[in-house]
Amino acid sequence: MNRVYNFSAGPSMLPLSVLEKCAADMVSYGESGMSVMEMSHRSPDYDAIIKKAEADLRTLMNIPDNYKVLFLQGGASTQFASVPLNLLPVGGKADYIVSGQFSGKAYKEAQKYGDVVEVASSKADNFTYVPKTTRDSFRKDAAYVHICYNNTIYGTKYPEIPDTGDIPLVADMSSCIISEPVDVSKFGVIYAGAQKNMAPAGLTLVIVREDLLGRARPECPTMLDWKTMAENDSMYNTPPCWCIYVAGLVYEWILNMGGLEKMKEINVKKANILYDYLDSQDYYIAPVKKESRSLMNVTFVTGDADLDKKFASEAAKAGLKNLKGHRSVGGMRASIYNAMPIEGVEALVAFMKDFAEKNPKA
Ligand SMILES: *Cc1c(COP(=O)(O)O)cnc(C)c1O
């Protein structure tokens, strides 16, 4: 079976060695005589799996001791509600920066729970950059500020962490988690759906500073209450066992290659291959402002919707899959997460050159 280069925004590629390890363990994990999928989450074998996954993630991201790591379900979208339910007091305020669709959804969800305002947005410019803010952009009495650190659909990323002063910063990192080092101590909460850069769909990671636990509103469902989940080591109920196991293998894969510094070096190299090419020609247009470019999601268009369509379909035939942009924006998007090998990006650029030659614009 030939593997293709899968540029899907999510679920997306996993490292081949991780998939092979999963296959080897599929029917019987170690000496257990059963698959991880069949294991009790309270068994000693599984206990070792989840503890190692957490320990490896802590090492990888250099997570300070006063932060809890939670392995939850519901996707990043459930956290759009969990964030206000855990952090926004009744009658309280929260500030949102809207830099794309997901942050827009998070903002809309939070509005159900209190005085929630959009303090900055790049919507008027089709989300081609992330808005700049200063401490003064935020209300002094806001319970938190929410951002989406990497905007999967538009291909933008914050060049630096916004300064919110003493106000806890909450970040959706679904599409850039573990792609490069981040200073966790600058955030109150980091959350991420796993299916972009960590594991199969079904797992949601939450990293939360301990002093932010215990503030949940009375109506917060038990399953969404971070404190309950923290007190039960993510095992208040059955966790997404298999996904946590795969996430653990992915953490180990990155640690073995040299950690997030090394991962970043590779990701920068991959992204530069694409951006350097995009900047060197005028057949394709990269709409994102340079300082906001994402390392993970690279968007471009030909300027002709029919050509864009042809591009995605011919690329797919050449083994370069899922290059069609998000249904809401069109054009092309190459998601080049951790598991995308450099050869995949090189193959894409070669295809782009060839396509441009064979399909001159009128
Ligand atoms: C994919 C994505 C989401 C939605 O994730 P689900 O796990 O499907 O809910 C939210 N935010 C960002 C930044 C994403 O990339």
Coordinates of C-alpha atoms and ligand atoms in Angstrom, one line a residue:
M1 CA 0.0 0.0 0.0
N2 CA 1.4 3.4 -1.1
R3 CA 0.9 6.2 1.4
V4 CA -0.1 9.5 0.0
Y5 CA 0.9 13.0 1.1
N6 CA -2.2 14.0 3.1
F7 CA -2.4 17.8 3.4
S8 CA -5.7 17.6 5.3
A9 CA -6.3 20.3 8.0
G10 CA -7.7 17.6 10.3
P11 CA -7.9 14.8 11.0
S12 CA -4.5 14.8 9.5
M13 CA -1.3 12.7 9.0
L14 CA 0.2 10.8 11.9
P15 CA 3.9 9.8 11.9
L16 CA 4.3 6.5 10.0
S17 CA 6.4 5.0 12.8
V18 CA 3.5 5.7 15.2
L19 CA 1.0 4.0 13.0
E20 CA 3.3 1.0 12.6
K21 CA 3.7 0.8 16.4
C22 CA -0.1 0.9 16.8
A23 CA -0.4 -1.9 14.2
A24 CA 2.1 -4.0 16.1
D25 CA 0.3 -3.4 19.4
M26 CA -3.2 -3.7 17.9
V27 CA -4.2 -7.2 18.9
S28 CA -2.1 -7.5 22.0
Y29 CA -0.4 -4.7 23.9
G30 CA 2.8 -6.0 25.4
E31 CA 2.1 -9.1 27.4
S32 CA -1.4 -8.0 28.2
G33 CA -3.1 -10.3 25.6
M34 CA -5.5 -7.5 24.6
S35 CA -5.6 -4.4 22.6
V36 CA -5.4 -1.0 24.3
M37 CA -8.9 -0.5 22.9
E38 CA -10.1 -3.4 25.0
M39 CA -8.4 -2.4 28.3
S40 CA -10.0 -1.2 31.4
H41 CA -9.0 2.4 32.0
R42 CA -8.4 1.4 35.6
S43 CA -6.0 -1.4 34.8
P44 CA -2.3 -1.2 35.7
D45 CA -1.3 -1.4 32.0
Y46 CA -3.5 1.6 31.1
D47 CA -2.4 3.5 34.2
A48 CA 1.1 3.3 33.0
I49 CA 0.1 4.4 29.5
I50 CA -1.7 7.6 30.6
K51 CA 0.9 8.5 33.2
K52 CA 3.7 8.2 30.7
A53 CA 1.7 10.2 28.1
E54 CA 1.3 13.0 30.6
A55 CA 4.9 12.9 31.8
D56 CA 6.2 13.0 28.3
L57 CA 4.0 15.9 27.3
R58 CA 5.1 17.8 30.4
T59 CA 8.7 17.2 29.4
L60 CA 8.0 18.1 25.8
M61 CA 6.2 21.4 26.5
N62 CA 8.1 22.2 29.7
I63 CA 4.9 22.5 31.5
P64 CA 5.4 24.1 34.9
D65 CA 4.3 22.1 38.0
N66 CA 1.5 24.5 38.8
Y67 CA -0.4 23.5 35.7
K68 CA -2.7 20.5 35.3
V69 CA -2.9 18.4 32.2
L70 CA -6.3 17.1 31.3
F71 CA -7.2 14.6 28.6
L72 CA -10.8 15.2 27.8
Q73 CA -13.4 14.5 25.1
G74 CA -15.8 16.8 23.1
G75 CA -13.3 18.4 20.8
A76 CA -12.0 22.0 20.9
S77 CA -15.6 23.1 20.2
T78 CA -16.8 21.9 23.6
Q79 CA -14.1 24.0 25.2
F80 CA -15.7 27.1 23.6
A81 CA -18.4 26.5 26.3
S82 CA -16.2 25.1 28.9
V83 CA -14.0 28.2 29.0
P84 CA -16.7 30.6 30.1
L85 CA -18.4 27.9 32.3
N86 CA -15.1 27.5 34.2
L87 CA -13.8 31.0 34.2
L88 CA -16.5 33.6 33.7
P89 CA -18.3 34.4 37.0
V90 CA -22.0 35.2 36.8
G91 CA -22.2 38.8 35.8
G92 CA -18.5 38.8 34.8
K93 CA -16.7 40.0 31.7
A94 CA -14.5 38.3 29.1
D95 CA -12.6 39.7 26.1
Y96 CA -12.2 37.9 22.8
I97 CA -9.9 38.5 19.9
V98 CA -11.6 37.3 16.7
S99 CA -9.0 36.2 14.1
G100 CA -10.9 33.6 12.2
Q101 CA -13.8 31.2 12.2
F102 CA -13.0 29.2 15.3
S103 CA -12.3 32.2 17.5
G104 CA -15.6 33.7 16.1
K105 CA -17.4 30.5 17.2
A106 CA -15.7 30.6 20.7
Y107 CA -16.8 34.3 21.0
K108 CA -20.4 33.5 20.1
E109 CA -20.6 30.6 22.5
A110 CA -19.2 32.7 25.4
Q111 CA -21.7 35.4 24.8
K112 CA -24.4 33.1 26.2
Y113 CA -22.7 33.4 29.6
G114 CA -22.1 37.1 30.3
D115 CA -20.6 40.4 29.2
V116 CA -18.4 39.1 26.4
V117 CA -17.0 41.5 23.9
E118 CA -14.8 41.3 20.8
V119 CA -11.9 43.6 21.5
A120 CA -10.2 43.2 18.2
S121 CA -10.9 41.5 14.8
S122 CA -9.4 41.1 11.4
K123 CA -12.7 40.2 9.8
A124 CA -12.8 43.3 7.7
D125 CA -9.6 42.2 5.9
N126 CA -10.8 38.6 5.4
F127 CA -8.7 37.4 8.4
T128 CA -5.5 37.8 6.5
Y129 CA -3.6 38.7 9.7
V130 CA -3.9 38.5 13.4
P131 CA -5.0 41.7 15.1
K132 CA -2.4 43.6 17.2
T133 CA -3.3 44.4 20.7
T134 CA -1.7 46.0 23.8
R135 CA -2.6 45.7 27.5
D136 CA -4.9 48.7 27.0
S137 CA -7.0 46.8 24.5
F138 CA -8.5 44.7 27.3
R139 CA -10.9 45.6 30.0
K140 CA -9.1 45.7 33.4
D141 CA -11.8 43.6 35.0
A142 CA -12.1 41.0 32.3
A143 CA -12.0 37.4 33.8
Y144 CA -9.9 36.3 30.9
V145 CA -8.8 37.1 27.3
H146 CA -9.4 34.4 24.6
I147 CA -7.4 34.0 21.5
C148 CA -7.0 31.3 18.7
Y149 CA -3.2 31.1 18.4
N150 CA -3.1 29.5 15.0
N151 CA -6.0 30.1 12.6
T152 CA -6.3 26.8 10.7
I153 CA -8.7 28.0 8.0
Y154 CA -6.9 31.2 7.1
G155 CA -3.3 30.2 7.7
T156 CA -2.4 32.8 10.2
K157 CA -0.6 32.7 13.5
Y158 CA 0.3 35.1 16.3
P159 CA 3.9 36.2 15.8
E160 CA 4.1 36.7 19.5
I161 CA 1.9 36.0 22.6
P162 CA -0.4 39.0 23.3
D163 CA 0.4 40.8 26.5
T164 CA -2.7 40.8 28.7
G165 CA -1.0 41.9 31.9
D166 CA -2.6 40.1 34.9
I167 CA -5.6 38.9 32.9
P168 CA -5.4 35.2 32.3
L169 CA -4.8 34.4 28.6
V170 CA -6.8 31.4 27.2
A171 CA -5.6 30.0 23.9
D172 CA -7.1 27.6 21.4
M173 CA -3.9 25.9 20.1
S174 CA -5.7 23.0 18.2
S175 CA -3.7 23.5 15.0
C176 CA -0.2 24.4 16.4
I177 CA 0.1 22.5 19.6
I178 CA 3.5 20.8 20.0
S179 CA 4.7 22.3 16.6
E180 CA 7.2 24.5 18.4
P181 CA 8.2 25.5 21.9
V182 CA 5.7 27.9 23.7
D183 CA 6.1 29.5 27.1
V184 CA 3.2 27.8 28.9
S185 CA 3.6 30.1 31.9
K186 CA 2.3 33.0 29.7
F187 CA -1.1 31.3 29.5
G188 CA -3.8 30.7 32.0
V189 CA -5.3 27.9 29.8
I190 CA -4.2 26.2 26.6
Y191 CA -6.6 23.8 24.9
A192 CA -6.4 21.8 21.7
G193 CA -8.4 19.2 19.8
A194 CA -6.0 16.4 19.2
Q195 CA -6.8 15.5 15.6
K196 CA -4.6 18.2 14.0
N197 CA -1.2 17.5 15.4
M198 CA -1.4 14.9 18.2
A199 CA -3.7 11.9 17.8
P200 CA -6.9 10.6 16.3
A201 CA -10.1 12.7 16.8
G202 CA -11.8 12.2 20.1
L203 CA -9.2 13.6 22.5
T204 CA -9.1 17.2 23.7
L205 CA -6.1 18.4 25.6
V206 CA -6.5 21.1 28.3
I207 CA -3.6 22.6 30.2
V208 CA -4.8 24.8 33.0
R209 CA -3.0 26.9 35.7
E210 CA -4.1 25.5 39.1
D211 CA -5.3 28.8 40.6
L212 CA -7.9 29.0 37.8
L213 CA -9.6 25.7 39.0
G214 CA -12.5 25.9 41.3
R215 CA -14.2 28.9 39.7
A216 CA -16.8 27.0 37.7
R217 CA -20.3 28.4 37.6
P218 CA -23.0 26.5 39.4
E219 CA -24.6 25.4 36.2
C220 CA -21.3 24.1 34.7
P221 CA -21.9 20.4 33.8
T222 CA -19.8 18.1 35.8
M223 CA -18.2 16.7 32.7
L224 CA -17.1 20.2 31.6
D225 CA -15.7 21.2 35.1
W226 CA -11.9 21.2 34.8
K227 CA -11.5 20.9 38.6
T228 CA -13.5 17.7 38.7
M229 CA -11.4 16.3 35.8
A230 CA -8.2 17.4 37.5
E231 CA -9.1 15.8 40.8
N232 CA -9.8 12.6 39.0
D233 CA -6.7 12.6 36.8
S234 CA -8.9 12.8 33.7
M235 CA -10.7 9.6 34.8
Y236 CA -14.0 10.9 36.3
N237 CA -15.5 8.8 33.6
T238 CA -13.9 6.7 30.8
P239 CA -11.3 8.8 29.0
P240 CA -10.6 8.4 25.3
C241 CA -8.2 5.6 26.1
W242 CA -7.0 4.8 22.6
C243 CA -6.5 8.4 21.6
I244 CA -4.4 9.1 24.7
Y245 CA -2.3 6.0 23.9
V246 CA -1.6 7.3 20.4
A247 CA -0.9 10.8 21.7
G248 CA 1.6 9.3 24.0
L249 CA 3.4 7.6 21.1
V250 CA 3.4 11.0 19.2
Y251 CA 5.0 12.7 22.3
E252 CA 7.6 10.0 22.4
W253 CA 8.3 10.4 18.7
I254 CA 9.0 14.1 19.1
L255 CA 11.1 13.6 22.3
N256 CA 13.2 11.0 20.4
M257 CA 13.9 13.4 17.6
G258 CA 15.1 16.0 20.0
G259 CA 12.0 17.8 21.3
L260 CA 10.2 20.9 20.3
E261 CA 13.3 22.9 19.3
K262 CA 14.1 20.3 16.7
M263 CA 10.4 20.0 15.7
K264 CA 10.3 23.7 15.1
E265 CA 13.5 23.7 13.1
I266 CA 11.9 21.0 10.8
N267 CA 8.6 22.9 10.6
V268 CA 10.3 26.2 9.7
K269 CA 12.2 24.4 7.0
K270 CA 9.1 22.9 5.5
A271 CA 7.1 26.1 5.7
N272 CA 9.9 28.1 4.1
I273 CA 10.1 25.8 1.2
L274 CA 6.5 26.7 0.4
Y275 CA 6.6 30.4 1.3
D276 CA 9.9 31.0 -0.5
Y277 CA 8.4 29.5 -3.6
L278 CA 5.1 31.5 -3.2
D279 CA 7.2 34.7 -2.9
S280 CA 9.3 33.9 -5.9
Q281 CA 6.5 33.9 -8.5
D282 CA 3.2 35.5 -9.4
Y283 CA 1.1 32.6 -10.6
Y284 CA -0.1 31.8 -7.1
I285 CA -1.1 34.4 -4.5
A286 CA -0.5 34.0 -0.8
P287 CA -3.2 36.2 0.8
V288 CA -1.8 36.2 4.4
K289 CA 0.4 39.1 5.6
K290 CA 3.9 37.9 6.1
E291 CA 4.2 38.7 9.8
S292 CA 1.1 36.5 10.5
R293 CA 2.0 33.5 8.4
S294 CA 1.3 30.1 10.0
L295 CA 3.9 27.4 10.1
M296 CA 1.2 24.7 9.9
N297 CA -1.4 25.9 7.4
V298 CA -0.3 27.5 4.2
T299 CA -3.0 29.1 2.1
F300 CA -2.8 30.2 -1.6
V301 CA -5.0 30.9 -4.6
T302 CA -4.5 31.2 -8.3
G303 CA -7.1 34.0 -8.5
D304 CA -9.3 31.9 -10.7
A305 CA -11.8 29.6 -9.0
D306 CA -11.9 27.1 -11.9
L307 CA -8.1 26.8 -11.8
D308 CA -8.2 26.3 -8.1
K309 CA -10.6 23.5 -8.5
K310 CA -8.5 21.9 -11.2
F311 CA -5.4 22.3 -9.0
A312 CA -6.9 20.4 -6.1
S313 CA -8.3 17.6 -8.3
E314 CA -5.1 17.1 -10.3
A315 CA -2.9 17.3 -7.2
A316 CA -5.1 14.5 -5.6
K317 CA -4.5 12.4 -8.7
A318 CA -0.7 12.9 -8.2
G319 CA -0.9 11.6 -4.6
L320 CA -1.1 15.1 -3.0
K321 CA -4.5 14.9 -1.1
N322 CA -6.8 17.3 0.5
L323 CA -5.3 20.6 -0.8
K324 CA -8.7 22.2 -1.3
G325 CA -9.2 25.2 0.9
H326 CA -11.8 25.3 3.6
R327 CA -15.3 25.4 2.1
S328 CA -15.9 28.9 3.4
V329 CA -12.8 30.5 1.8
G330 CA -12.0 28.4 -1.3
G331 CA -8.6 28.4 -2.9
M332 CA -5.9 26.0 -1.6
R333 CA -4.6 25.1 1.8
A334 CA -1.7 22.9 2.5
S335 CA -1.7 21.7 6.1
I336 CA 1.9 20.7 6.9
Y337 CA 1.7 19.5 10.5
N338 CA 4.5 17.7 12.4
A339 CA 3.9 14.4 10.6
M340 CA 4.2 15.8 7.1
P341 CA 7.6 14.8 5.8
I342 CA 9.8 17.4 4.0
E343 CA 9.5 15.3 0.9
G344 CA 5.8 15.9 0.9
V345 CA 6.3 19.7 0.8
E346 CA 9.0 19.3 -1.9
A347 CA 6.6 17.2 -4.0
L348 CA 3.9 19.9 -3.6
V349 CA 6.2 22.7 -4.8
A350 CA 7.3 20.6 -7.8
F351 CA 3.6 20.0 -8.6
M352 CA 2.8 23.7 -8.2
K353 CA 5.5 24.6 -10.7
D354 CA 4.4 22.0 -13.2
F355 CA 0.7 23.0 -12.9
A356 CA 1.5 26.7 -13.4
E357 CA 3.5 25.9 -16.6
K358 CA 0.7 23.7 -18.0
N359 CA -2.2 26.0 -17.1
P360 CA -1.3 29.5 -18.2
K361 CA -3.8 32.1 -17.1
A362 CA -5.8 33.8 -19.9
Ligands
LIG1 C1 -10.2 22.2 14.2 C2 -10.3 23.3 15.1 C3 -11.3 23.5 16.0 C4 -12.5 22.5 16.1 O1 -12.0 21.4 16.7 P1 -13.0 20.2 17.1 O2 -12.1 19.3 17.9 O3 -13.5 19.6 15.8 O4 -14.1 20.7 17.9 C5 -11.2 24.5 16.9 N1 -10.2 25.4 16.8 C6 -9.2 25.3 15.9 C7 -8.1 26.3 15.9 C8 -9.2 24.2 15.1 O5 -8.2 24.1 14.2

